[in-house]
Short mmCIF file of C-alpha atoms and ligand atoms in Angstrom, two decimals:
data_model
loop_
_atom_site.label_atom_id
_atom_site.label_comp_id
_atom_site.label_asym_id
_atom_site.label_seq_id
_atom_site.Cartn_x
_atom_site.Cartn_y
_atom_site.Cartn_z
CA MET B 1 -0.11 -0.03 0.03
CA THR B 2 1.39 3.34 -0.54
CA ALA B 3 0.15 6.65 0.94
CA PHE B 4 -0.72 10.45 -0.61
CA THR B 5 0.07 13.36 1.64
CA VAL B 6 -3.19 15.77 1.26
CA VAL B 7 -2.39 19.31 1.09
CA ASN B 8 -3.96 22.52 2.10
CA PRO B 9 -4.59 24.58 -1.22
CA ALA B 10 -4.27 27.10 0.51
CA THR B 11 -1.18 27.20 2.62
CA GLU B 12 0.86 24.26 0.36
CA GLN B 13 1.12 22.46 4.34
CA PRO B 14 0.32 18.82 4.20
CA LEU B 15 -3.02 17.77 6.34
CA THR B 16 -2.44 13.91 6.41
CA ASP B 17 -1.36 10.60 4.86
CA VAL B 18 -4.22 8.90 2.95
CA GLU B 19 -3.23 4.97 2.55
CA LEU B 20 -4.31 4.49 -1.50
CA ALA B 21 -5.49 1.31 -1.93
CA SER B 22 -4.08 -1.73 -4.35
CA VAL B 23 -5.71 -3.64 -6.90
CA GLU B 24 -6.27 -6.63 -4.82
CA GLN B 25 -7.64 -4.39 -1.89
CA THR B 26 -10.33 -2.75 -4.11
CA ASP B 27 -11.25 -6.45 -5.24
CA ALA B 28 -11.88 -7.67 -1.81
CA LEU B 29 -13.88 -4.29 -0.91
CA ILE B 30 -16.04 -5.06 -4.08
CA GLU B 31 -16.03 -8.50 -3.27
CA ARG B 32 -17.54 -7.33 0.17
CA ALA B 33 -20.36 -4.69 -1.47
CA HIS B 34 -21.25 -7.66 -3.35
CA GLU B 35 -21.58 -10.08 -0.60
CA ALA B 36 -24.05 -7.12 1.32
CA PHE B 37 -26.30 -6.87 -1.94
CA PRO B 38 -28.68 -9.32 -1.55
CA ALA B 39 -29.52 -8.05 1.88
CA TRP B 40 -29.62 -4.48 1.38
CA ARG B 41 -32.16 -5.34 -1.85
CA ALA B 42 -34.12 -7.60 0.84
CA VAL B 43 -34.49 -4.30 3.45
CA ALA B 44 -38.16 -3.32 3.42
CA PRO B 45 -38.56 -0.23 1.45
CA GLY B 46 -39.82 1.61 4.41
CA GLU B 47 -36.86 0.06 6.57
CA ARG B 48 -34.67 1.58 3.45
CA ALA B 49 -36.28 4.49 3.75
CA ALA B 50 -35.56 5.15 7.38
CA LEU B 51 -31.95 4.37 7.04
CA LEU B 52 -31.42 6.80 4.29
CA ARG B 53 -33.57 9.70 6.48
CA ARG B 54 -31.57 8.57 9.72
CA PHE B 55 -27.68 8.89 7.60
CA ALA B 56 -29.10 12.25 6.73
CA GLY B 57 -29.86 12.93 10.18
CA VAL B 58 -25.96 11.99 10.86
CA VAL B 59 -24.78 14.02 7.99
CA ASP B 60 -26.74 16.97 9.14
CA ALA B 61 -25.50 16.52 12.78
CA HIS B 62 -21.97 16.97 11.17
CA ILE B 63 -22.19 19.87 8.63
CA GLU B 64 -19.88 22.11 10.31
CA GLU B 65 -17.24 19.66 10.57
CA LEU B 66 -17.31 18.51 6.86
CA ALA B 67 -17.63 21.50 6.00
CA GLU B 68 -14.37 22.66 7.64
CA ILE B 69 -12.67 19.50 6.42
CA GLU B 70 -13.26 20.81 3.02
CA VAL B 71 -12.09 23.89 3.47
CA ARG B 72 -9.02 22.90 4.28
CA ASN B 73 -8.80 20.17 2.03
CA ALA B 74 -10.38 21.53 -1.19
CA GLY B 75 -9.96 25.58 -0.29
CA HIS B 76 -13.53 25.79 -0.68
CA THR B 77 -15.03 28.85 0.97
CA TRP B 78 -16.68 28.23 4.31
CA GLY B 79 -20.02 29.18 2.53
CA ASN B 80 -19.49 26.40 -0.69
CA ALA B 81 -18.45 24.08 2.08
CA THR B 82 -21.74 24.10 4.03
CA TRP B 83 -23.40 24.23 1.25
CA GLU B 84 -22.23 21.26 0.01
CA ALA B 85 -22.10 19.34 2.95
CA GLY B 86 -25.78 20.47 3.37
CA ASN B 87 -26.56 18.95 -0.13
CA VAL B 88 -25.33 15.48 0.99
CA ARG B 89 -27.73 15.82 3.50
CA ASP B 90 -30.50 16.79 1.14
CA CYS B 91 -29.92 14.66 -1.46
CA LEU B 92 -30.26 11.55 0.91
CA ASN B 93 -33.68 12.98 2.49
CA TYR B 94 -34.62 13.46 -1.39
CA TYR B 95 -33.91 10.39 -2.58
CA SER B 96 -34.65 8.45 1.02
CA ALA B 97 -38.67 9.10 -0.56
CA ALA B 98 -37.60 6.57 -3.41
CA PRO B 99 -37.69 2.98 -1.88
CA GLU B 100 -41.35 3.78 -1.02
CA ARG B 101 -42.12 5.13 -4.56
CA LEU B 102 -39.84 2.38 -7.03
CA PHE B 103 -42.87 1.98 -9.20
CA GLY B 104 -43.57 -0.58 -11.91
CA ARG B 105 -46.19 -0.09 -14.33
CA GLN B 106 -48.95 -2.25 -15.17
CA ILE B 107 -49.32 -2.15 -19.70
CA PRO B 108 -52.50 -3.43 -20.95
CA VAL B 109 -52.17 -6.46 -23.34
CA PRO B 110 -53.94 -9.12 -24.71
CA GLY B 111 -54.59 -12.46 -23.18
CA GLY B 112 -52.80 -11.42 -19.78
CA VAL B 113 -51.68 -9.20 -17.29
CA ASP B 114 -48.06 -7.46 -17.82
CA ILE B 115 -46.02 -5.80 -15.02
CA THR B 116 -42.68 -4.31 -15.02
CA PHE B 117 -40.27 -4.38 -12.12
CA HIS B 118 -37.73 -1.66 -11.28
CA GLU B 119 -34.64 -4.12 -10.04
CA PRO B 120 -31.38 -3.01 -8.20
CA LEU B 121 -28.19 -3.55 -10.52
CA GLY B 122 -25.91 -4.93 -7.87
CA VAL B 123 -22.56 -3.09 -6.91
CA VAL B 124 -22.33 0.71 -8.01
CA GLY B 125 -18.98 1.94 -8.61
CA VAL B 126 -18.81 5.90 -8.06
CA ILE B 127 -15.78 8.11 -9.57
CA ALA B 128 -15.73 11.49 -7.58
CA PRO B 129 -13.62 14.71 -9.15
CA TRP B 130 -11.59 16.92 -6.96
CA ASN B 131 -13.86 19.76 -7.08
CA PHE B 132 -17.22 18.84 -5.39
CA PRO B 133 -15.98 15.76 -3.88
CA MET B 134 -18.89 15.97 -1.53
CA PRO B 135 -22.10 16.85 -3.76
CA ILE B 136 -20.94 14.58 -6.20
CA MET B 137 -20.56 11.88 -3.60
CA ALA B 138 -24.32 12.37 -2.92
CA TRP B 139 -25.48 12.56 -6.54
CA GLY B 140 -24.16 9.03 -7.24
CA MET B 141 -24.37 7.27 -3.77
CA ALA B 142 -28.06 8.61 -2.92
CA PRO B 143 -30.20 7.31 -5.52
CA ALA B 144 -28.01 4.51 -6.24
CA LEU B 145 -28.30 3.17 -2.07
CA ALA B 146 -32.15 4.21 -2.79
CA ALA B 147 -32.83 1.72 -5.63
CA GLY B 148 -31.49 -1.18 -3.50
CA ASN B 149 -27.66 -1.23 -4.52
CA THR B 150 -24.55 -0.96 -2.72
CA VAL B 151 -22.21 1.72 -2.99
CA VAL B 152 -18.22 1.52 -3.90
CA LEU B 153 -17.15 5.13 -4.27
CA LYS B 154 -13.40 6.19 -4.86
CA PRO B 155 -12.87 9.97 -4.30
CA ALA B 156 -10.40 11.83 -6.17
CA GLU B 157 -7.19 11.45 -5.23
CA LEU B 158 -6.52 15.14 -4.26
CA THR B 159 -10.02 15.48 -1.77
CA PRO B 160 -10.70 12.11 -0.01
CA LEU B 161 -11.33 13.34 3.54
CA THR B 162 -14.86 14.21 3.46
CA ALA B 163 -15.91 11.36 1.35
CA MET B 164 -14.00 9.02 3.90
CA ARG B 165 -15.69 10.77 7.10
CA ILE B 166 -18.81 10.68 5.24
CA GLY B 167 -18.24 6.41 5.03
CA GLU B 168 -18.24 6.42 8.88
CA LEU B 169 -20.79 8.31 9.18
CA ALA B 170 -22.93 5.95 7.15
CA LEU B 171 -21.83 3.30 9.59
CA GLU B 172 -22.70 5.55 12.60
CA ALA B 173 -25.79 5.78 11.13
CA GLY B 174 -27.00 2.09 10.82
CA LEU B 175 -26.40 1.32 7.14
CA PRO B 176 -24.71 -1.99 7.14
CA GLU B 177 -21.50 -2.98 6.67
CA GLY B 178 -20.38 -3.18 2.94
CA VAL B 179 -23.30 -0.93 1.64
CA LEU B 180 -21.57 1.93 1.24
CA THR B 181 -17.39 1.82 1.10
CA VAL B 182 -15.14 4.63 -0.05
CA VAL B 183 -12.00 3.21 -1.34
CA PRO B 184 -9.53 6.36 -1.54
CA GLY B 185 -7.09 5.06 -4.30
CA LYS B 186 -5.56 6.35 -7.81
CA GLY B 187 -7.97 6.26 -10.54
CA SER B 188 -5.70 4.35 -12.38
CA VAL B 189 -5.64 1.62 -10.16
CA VAL B 190 -9.00 1.57 -8.18
CA GLY B 191 -10.99 3.92 -10.67
CA GLN B 192 -10.00 1.39 -13.78
CA ARG B 193 -10.83 -1.44 -11.16
CA PHE B 194 -13.93 -0.45 -11.13
CA VAL B 195 -14.22 -0.15 -14.79
CA THR B 196 -13.19 -3.93 -15.42
CA HIS B 197 -14.33 -5.38 -12.60
CA PRO B 198 -17.20 -7.97 -13.35
CA LEU B 199 -19.06 -7.79 -10.24
CA VAL B 200 -19.34 -4.11 -10.79
CA ARG B 201 -22.77 -3.59 -12.33
CA LYS B 202 -22.42 0.32 -13.64
CA VAL B 203 -19.77 3.31 -13.20
CA CYS B 204 -20.75 6.60 -12.16
CA PHE B 205 -18.10 8.95 -13.54
CA THR B 206 -17.49 12.62 -12.98
CA GLY B 207 -14.11 14.06 -14.02
CA SER B 208 -12.72 15.12 -17.76
CA THR B 209 -13.81 14.06 -20.78
CA SER B 210 -10.57 12.56 -21.97
CA VAL B 211 -10.41 9.95 -18.86
CA GLY B 212 -14.72 9.37 -19.36
CA LYS B 213 -13.94 8.42 -22.95
CA GLY B 214 -11.19 6.07 -21.89
CA VAL B 215 -14.05 4.74 -18.89
CA MET B 216 -16.87 4.40 -21.22
CA ALA B 217 -14.83 2.43 -23.56
CA GLY B 218 -13.81 0.21 -20.79
CA CYS B 219 -17.34 -0.42 -19.32
CA ALA B 220 -18.08 -1.34 -23.42
CA GLU B 221 -16.40 -4.68 -23.01
CA GLN B 222 -18.46 -5.85 -20.34
CA VAL B 223 -21.60 -3.52 -21.87
CA LYS B 224 -21.71 -2.09 -18.53
CA ARG B 225 -23.95 0.56 -17.51
CA CYS B 226 -22.07 4.01 -17.18
CA THR B 227 -23.10 7.48 -16.38
CA LEU B 228 -20.55 9.97 -17.95
CA GLU B 229 -20.52 13.85 -16.11
CA LEU B 230 -17.64 15.67 -17.83
CA GLY B 231 -16.47 18.82 -19.04
CA GLY B 232 -18.19 22.17 -20.15
CA LYS B 233 -17.55 25.39 -21.57
CA SER B 234 -20.40 27.37 -20.98
CA ALA B 235 -21.82 30.38 -21.97
CA ASN B 236 -23.37 33.37 -20.83
CA VAL B 237 -25.28 35.45 -23.01
CA VAL B 238 -26.17 38.73 -22.32
CA PHE B 239 -28.49 40.92 -24.73
CA ALA B 240 -28.70 44.67 -24.60
CA ASP B 241 -32.55 44.38 -23.42
CA ALA B 242 -31.38 42.72 -19.97
CA ASP B 243 -30.58 44.36 -16.54
CA LEU B 244 -26.79 44.51 -17.35
CA ALA B 245 -26.15 45.81 -14.12
CA ALA B 246 -27.47 42.90 -12.44
CA ALA B 247 -26.20 40.72 -15.00
CA ALA B 248 -22.67 42.04 -14.57
CA ALA B 249 -23.14 41.67 -10.61
CA ALA B 250 -23.95 37.94 -10.79
CA ALA B 251 -21.07 36.82 -14.06
CA PRO B 252 -18.44 36.70 -11.90
CA TYR B 253 -19.44 34.01 -9.59
CA ALA B 254 -20.96 32.08 -12.42
CA VAL B 255 -17.14 31.53 -13.50
CA PHE B 256 -14.85 32.65 -10.71
CA ASP B 257 -17.48 30.26 -8.04
CA ASN B 258 -14.80 27.55 -6.54
CA ALA B 259 -11.78 29.52 -8.18
CA GLY B 260 -13.50 28.63 -11.92
CA GLN B 261 -13.44 24.96 -10.90
CA ASP B 262 -16.66 24.03 -11.73
CA CYS B 263 -17.48 21.97 -14.57
CA CYS B 264 -20.90 24.54 -15.34
CA ALA B 265 -18.23 27.63 -14.82
CA ARG B 266 -19.93 29.96 -17.58
CA SER B 267 -16.67 30.70 -18.72
CA ARG B 268 -17.46 32.35 -22.16
CA ILE B 269 -19.34 35.59 -21.71
CA LEU B 270 -21.21 36.73 -25.09
CA VAL B 271 -22.29 40.11 -24.87
CA GLU B 272 -24.86 41.58 -27.80
CA ARG B 273 -22.55 44.36 -29.21
CA PRO B 274 -24.85 47.61 -28.37
CA ALA B 275 -24.43 46.53 -24.22
CA TYR B 276 -21.00 45.33 -24.40
CA ASP B 277 -18.82 48.83 -23.73
CA GLU B 278 -21.19 49.10 -20.75
CA PHE B 279 -20.98 45.48 -19.64
CA LEU B 280 -17.57 45.71 -19.24
CA GLY B 281 -17.64 49.00 -17.38
CA LEU B 282 -20.05 47.44 -14.74
CA LEU B 283 -18.07 44.17 -14.72
CA GLU B 284 -15.03 45.63 -13.91
CA PRO B 285 -15.46 47.04 -10.25
CA ALA B 286 -17.45 43.47 -9.79
CA VAL B 287 -14.44 41.61 -10.43
CA LYS B 288 -11.83 43.64 -8.60
CA GLY B 289 -14.87 43.68 -5.50
CA MET B 290 -13.88 39.98 -4.90
CA ALA B 291 -13.05 38.89 -2.00
CA VAL B 292 -9.98 36.15 -2.58
CA LEU B 293 -8.79 35.36 0.67
CA ASP B 294 -7.91 32.37 2.77
CA PRO B 295 -11.06 29.98 2.69
CA SER B 296 -10.30 29.71 6.51
CA ASP B 297 -11.62 33.46 6.39
CA LYS B 298 -15.54 33.72 6.65
CA GLY B 299 -15.61 36.49 4.28
CA SER B 300 -13.49 34.97 1.72
CA GLN B 301 -15.62 35.02 -1.16
CA MET B 302 -13.18 32.80 -3.77
CA GLY B 303 -10.22 30.36 -2.33
CA PRO B 304 -7.31 29.28 -4.45
CA LEU B 305 -7.01 26.40 -7.02
CA ILE B 306 -6.69 22.79 -5.96
CA SER B 307 -2.71 22.15 -6.69
CA GLN B 308 -0.03 23.70 -7.88
CA ALA B 309 -0.26 21.40 -11.19
CA GLN B 310 -3.70 22.87 -11.99
CA LYS B 311 -2.22 26.41 -11.23
CA ASP B 312 0.46 25.42 -13.74
CA VAL B 313 -2.17 24.47 -16.63
CA VAL B 314 -4.31 27.81 -15.87
CA GLN B 315 -1.44 29.81 -16.11
CA GLY B 316 -0.45 28.80 -19.14
CA TYR B 317 -3.50 29.62 -20.66
CA VAL B 318 -3.60 33.15 -19.18
CA ASP B 319 0.07 33.53 -20.56
CA GLU B 320 -1.21 33.32 -24.05
CA VAL B 321 -3.46 35.97 -24.07
CA ASP B 322 -3.91 39.88 -23.17
CA VAL B 323 -5.80 40.44 -19.73
CA ALA B 324 -8.14 43.47 -19.47
CA PHE B 325 -8.41 43.69 -15.60
CA THR B 326 -7.99 41.09 -12.94
CA GLY B 327 -9.59 40.79 -9.22
CA PRO B 328 -7.24 40.47 -6.49
CA ALA B 329 -5.15 37.20 -4.69
CA PRO B 330 -3.28 36.72 -1.85
CA ASP B 331 0.54 36.90 -2.06
CA GLY B 332 2.78 34.18 -0.25
CA PRO B 333 2.16 30.34 -0.41
CA GLY B 334 -0.95 28.63 -2.11
CA PHE B 335 -2.31 28.32 -5.68
CA TRP B 336 -3.55 31.73 -5.94
CA VAL B 337 -4.84 32.83 -9.67
CA PRO B 338 -6.83 36.02 -9.35
CA PRO B 339 -9.75 36.44 -10.97
CA THR B 340 -9.27 37.11 -14.20
CA VAL B 341 -11.23 38.80 -17.49
CA VAL B 342 -9.64 38.33 -20.97
CA LEU B 343 -11.25 39.92 -24.29
CA ALA B 344 -11.29 37.39 -26.69
CA ASP B 345 -9.86 38.17 -30.27
CA SER B 346 -11.47 35.06 -31.82
CA THR B 347 -13.56 31.88 -31.43
CA GLU B 348 -10.55 29.71 -32.69
CA GLN B 349 -8.63 30.63 -29.55
CA ARG B 350 -7.62 28.24 -26.69
CA ILE B 351 -8.91 30.28 -24.32
CA TRP B 352 -12.38 30.33 -26.41
CA ARG B 353 -12.80 27.19 -26.88
CA GLU B 354 -10.95 25.13 -24.23
CA GLU B 355 -11.70 24.29 -20.41
CA VAL B 356 -9.59 26.02 -18.63
CA PHE B 357 -10.73 25.24 -14.51
CA GLY B 358 -9.56 27.73 -13.20
CA PRO B 359 -10.88 31.62 -12.62
CA VAL B 360 -10.86 32.95 -16.40
CA VAL B 361 -13.31 34.32 -18.47
CA ALA B 362 -13.29 34.71 -22.15
CA VAL B 363 -15.56 37.62 -23.20
CA LEU B 364 -16.65 38.36 -26.92
CA PRO B 365 -19.37 40.70 -28.65
CA PHE B 366 -22.17 39.00 -30.80
CA ASP B 367 -24.67 40.43 -33.23
CA ASP B 368 -27.74 39.27 -32.56
CA GLU B 369 -30.27 36.45 -31.72
CA ALA B 370 -29.71 33.91 -34.45
CA ASP B 371 -25.42 34.94 -34.15
CA ALA B 372 -25.62 34.19 -30.31
CA VAL B 373 -27.20 30.70 -30.63
CA ALA B 374 -24.46 29.63 -33.01
CA MET B 375 -21.69 31.31 -31.24
CA ALA B 376 -22.96 29.42 -27.62
CA ASN B 377 -23.27 26.28 -29.70
CA ASP B 378 -20.35 26.29 -31.49
CA THR B 379 -18.25 24.07 -29.21
CA ASP B 380 -17.54 20.21 -28.16
CA TYR B 381 -19.39 21.18 -24.73
CA GLY B 382 -23.08 21.28 -23.88
CA LEU B 383 -23.41 21.23 -20.03
CA SER B 384 -24.83 24.39 -18.76
CA GLY B 385 -25.67 28.47 -19.64
CA SER B 386 -27.21 31.23 -18.90
CA ILE B 387 -29.38 34.01 -21.13
CA PHE B 388 -29.94 37.33 -19.71
CA THR B 389 -32.91 39.16 -21.67
CA GLY B 390 -36.07 41.18 -20.54
CA ASP B 391 -37.94 39.16 -23.50
CA VAL B 392 -39.65 36.11 -22.04
CA GLY B 393 -40.04 35.14 -25.80
CA LYS B 394 -36.06 35.47 -26.61
CA ALA B 395 -35.41 33.67 -22.96
CA LEU B 396 -37.13 30.66 -24.53
CA ARG B 397 -36.19 30.71 -27.60
CA VAL B 398 -32.42 30.81 -26.74
CA ALA B 399 -32.83 28.33 -23.99
CA ARG B 400 -34.64 25.75 -26.65
CA GLY B 401 -31.38 26.88 -29.06
CA VAL B 402 -28.83 25.90 -26.58
CA GLN B 403 -27.34 22.56 -27.17
CA ALA B 404 -26.65 22.07 -23.65
CA GLY B 405 -28.66 20.60 -19.98
CA ASN B 406 -29.15 22.68 -17.92
CA LEU B 407 -30.19 26.68 -18.64
CA SER B 408 -30.71 29.24 -16.56
CA VAL B 409 -32.44 32.61 -17.66
CA ASN B 410 -31.47 35.99 -15.29
CA SER B 411 -29.46 33.87 -13.15
CA HIS B 412 -26.87 31.40 -12.67
CA SER B 413 -28.71 28.74 -10.71
CA ALA B 414 -26.65 26.51 -9.51
CA VAL B 415 -27.26 22.53 -9.51
CA ARG B 416 -30.63 21.63 -7.86
CA TYR B 417 -31.44 17.98 -6.60
CA TRP B 418 -35.27 18.01 -7.57
CA THR B 419 -34.34 18.32 -11.18
CA PRO B 420 -32.39 16.06 -14.16
CA PHE B 421 -28.54 17.35 -14.36
CA GLY B 422 -26.14 15.95 -17.10
CA GLY B 423 -24.46 17.36 -20.40
CA TYR B 424 -25.09 17.46 -24.43
CA LYS B 425 -22.42 16.27 -26.51
CA GLN B 426 -18.91 15.77 -25.20
CA SER B 427 -19.86 16.80 -21.73
CA GLY B 428 -21.55 13.57 -20.89
CA LEU B 429 -24.20 10.81 -21.28
CA GLY B 430 -26.87 10.04 -18.86
CA ARG B 431 -28.82 12.25 -16.50
CA GLU B 432 -28.43 12.82 -12.49
CA LEU B 433 -30.73 13.67 -9.58
CA GLY B 434 -34.30 14.83 -10.09
CA PRO B 435 -37.22 12.58 -9.43
CA ASP B 436 -35.98 9.69 -12.26
CA ALA B 437 -32.16 9.38 -10.74
CA PRO B 438 -33.16 5.73 -9.02
CA ASN B 439 -34.74 4.50 -12.03
CA ALA B 440 -30.96 4.54 -13.74
CA PHE B 441 -29.67 2.87 -11.24
CA THR B 442 -31.98 -0.27 -11.91
CA GLU B 443 -32.55 -2.36 -14.54
CA GLU B 444 -36.67 -2.93 -15.78
CA LYS B 445 -38.09 -6.41 -15.77
CA ASN B 446 -41.00 -6.91 -17.52
CA VAL B 447 -42.87 -9.84 -16.79
CA PHE B 448 -45.99 -11.19 -18.80
CA ILE B 449 -48.56 -13.51 -17.12
CA ALA B 450 -51.36 -15.45 -19.14
CA HIS B 451 -54.68 -14.89 -18.25
P1 NAD W 501 -9.91 13.02 -14.14
O1 NAD W 501 -10.38 13.04 -14.90
O2 NAD W 501 -8.86 13.71 -14.04
O3 NAD W 501 -10.48 12.79 -12.49
C1 NAD W 501 -11.70 12.40 -12.14
C2 NAD W 501 -11.64 10.96 -11.45
O4 NAD W 501 -11.54 10.20 -12.25
C3 NAD W 501 -10.97 11.00 -10.48
O5 NAD W 501 -11.20 10.34 -9.64
C4 NAD W 501 -9.39 10.06 -10.89
O6 NAD W 501 -8.81 9.79 -9.83
C5 NAD W 501 -10.59 9.12 -11.65
N1 NAD W 501 -9.53 8.31 -12.60
C6 NAD W 501 -8.32 8.90 -13.20
N2 NAD W 501 -7.95 8.35 -14.16
C7 NAD W 501 -9.04 7.39 -14.37
C8 NAD W 501 -8.91 5.92 -14.80
N3 NAD W 501 -8.34 5.64 -15.78
N4 NAD W 501 -10.17 5.00 -14.43
C9 NAD W 501 -11.04 5.41 -13.85
N5 NAD W 501 -10.69 6.52 -13.34
C10 NAD W 501 -10.10 7.37 -13.36
O7 NAD W 501 -10.88 14.85 -13.63
P2 NAD W 501 -10.68 15.93 -12.11
O8 NAD W 501 -9.68 16.74 -12.71
O9 NAD W 501 -10.66 15.00 -11.37
O10 NAD W 501 -11.46 17.08 -12.50
C11 NAD W 501 -12.20 18.19 -13.26
C12 NAD W 501 -12.67 17.50 -14.29
O11 NAD W 501 -14.33 16.90 -14.33
C13 NAD W 501 -13.69 18.80 -15.17
O12 NAD W 501 -13.25 18.49 -16.58
C14 NAD W 501 -14.92 19.35 -14.95
O13 NAD W 501 -15.44 19.51 -15.65
C15 NAD W 501 -15.22 17.64 -14.85
N6 NAD W 501 -16.40 17.46 -14.08
C16 NAD W 501 -17.31 17.11 -14.66
C17 NAD W 501 -18.93 17.33 -13.60
C18 NAD W 501 -20.38 17.05 -14.07
O14 NAD W 501 -21.60 16.99 -13.24
N7 NAD W 501 -20.63 17.26 -15.75
C19 NAD W 501 -18.84 17.94 -12.31
C20 NAD W 501 -17.73 18.51 -11.64
C21 NAD W 501 -16.46 18.03 -12.79
#
């Protein structure tokens, strides 16, 4: 077994060492999850619901502790980390209603009665990235457990601590051993084993598009079910008839929240030409006024990047372009990059096309509605986007025209657990969250009974 030193990205100080599981250890934990499956699927629906509600209650009692861990491990601000821990609780509560509502159908057919059942798959492997360790864990784990599956979960190497703690809280809440197993380890070892191990019946992967393509190809070998939540390059489209002050005030948080390490970051701002200068004039003070501070300071609105490697990647993009203006960033240790605004020269620039995954936004003007939709869609990605306009009809037309899974009008709404979430094109495959999520962790079985 090897160990990984987890570092506080705001101070570069080591926090703790985490043992990384080997292939043999991963196999043993997958087998234990497989052994736990028959008893877990047999737990009566009301009782499984009660266990999930109890799990939610235990998480709720540890919100502050979990948030504190995430502030130190991932550099998230207090506000974000508290919301993220609360999101774990909320997802567990929401999906605790599912075991008692996992309905099949009765379908009219000649000669008999036809009924369908939603049956759990078995062991589900969840592979999580480092940018939102807690919510992404919950989005896979909560509906999968509710549908009667057991779960093995691999957190990202850089951010395993909250997942490990939530795994302990599950046991404290009374979930049986093996029902939820957190397996810290390398993607190429533990994550890959989830893909290749025949007892893992579905992989829920969230991460980069390049790794996701490999996961999908690997799953194809066994026709293994997979859900992919991948990268994004989302557009924030601002029309001249919008409340420009509101649009400019909201824009920094739509891209610089979590230091831009957000798959939904609106990292391309498209502004209708007549409003371009006024919008930039309003955006500049909003960006310069951001409180970019050590996230242990409760006033911090943006923390550091996750690692030196991520900082180098982001800096590489910034070094290629002329920066229009930046917000502040602390001096000294920590993986800091200030909120950065770039006026793009063309849609062919890397800064316009590639996911930077850092606090950098590119801005370009557009001429009319058709131009805005065409520019927004000129990308391999399709995860989210925003539309600012005072015209409801235009908002709906553009929302329907943009090829992305999650659009917001006159807001940059965060992911909501009540509603489906996922990407078009190379931003992903399948949907998470919303009322239908538990069905994605089942096989639908059809049974015909002759009269
Ligand atoms: P990543 O692809 O490097 O890693 C994601 C996870 O996959 C990690 O746990 C990693 O250890 C594991 N992994 C790496 N190689 C693997 C392999 N060969 N087999 C199996 N697992 C492997 O991504 P990251 O850098 O951690 O996360 C950032 C990316 O995630 C960004 O592209 C971002 O847009 C995306 N993301 C998407 C969503 C979404 O919901 N669409 C949400 C958050 C992040």
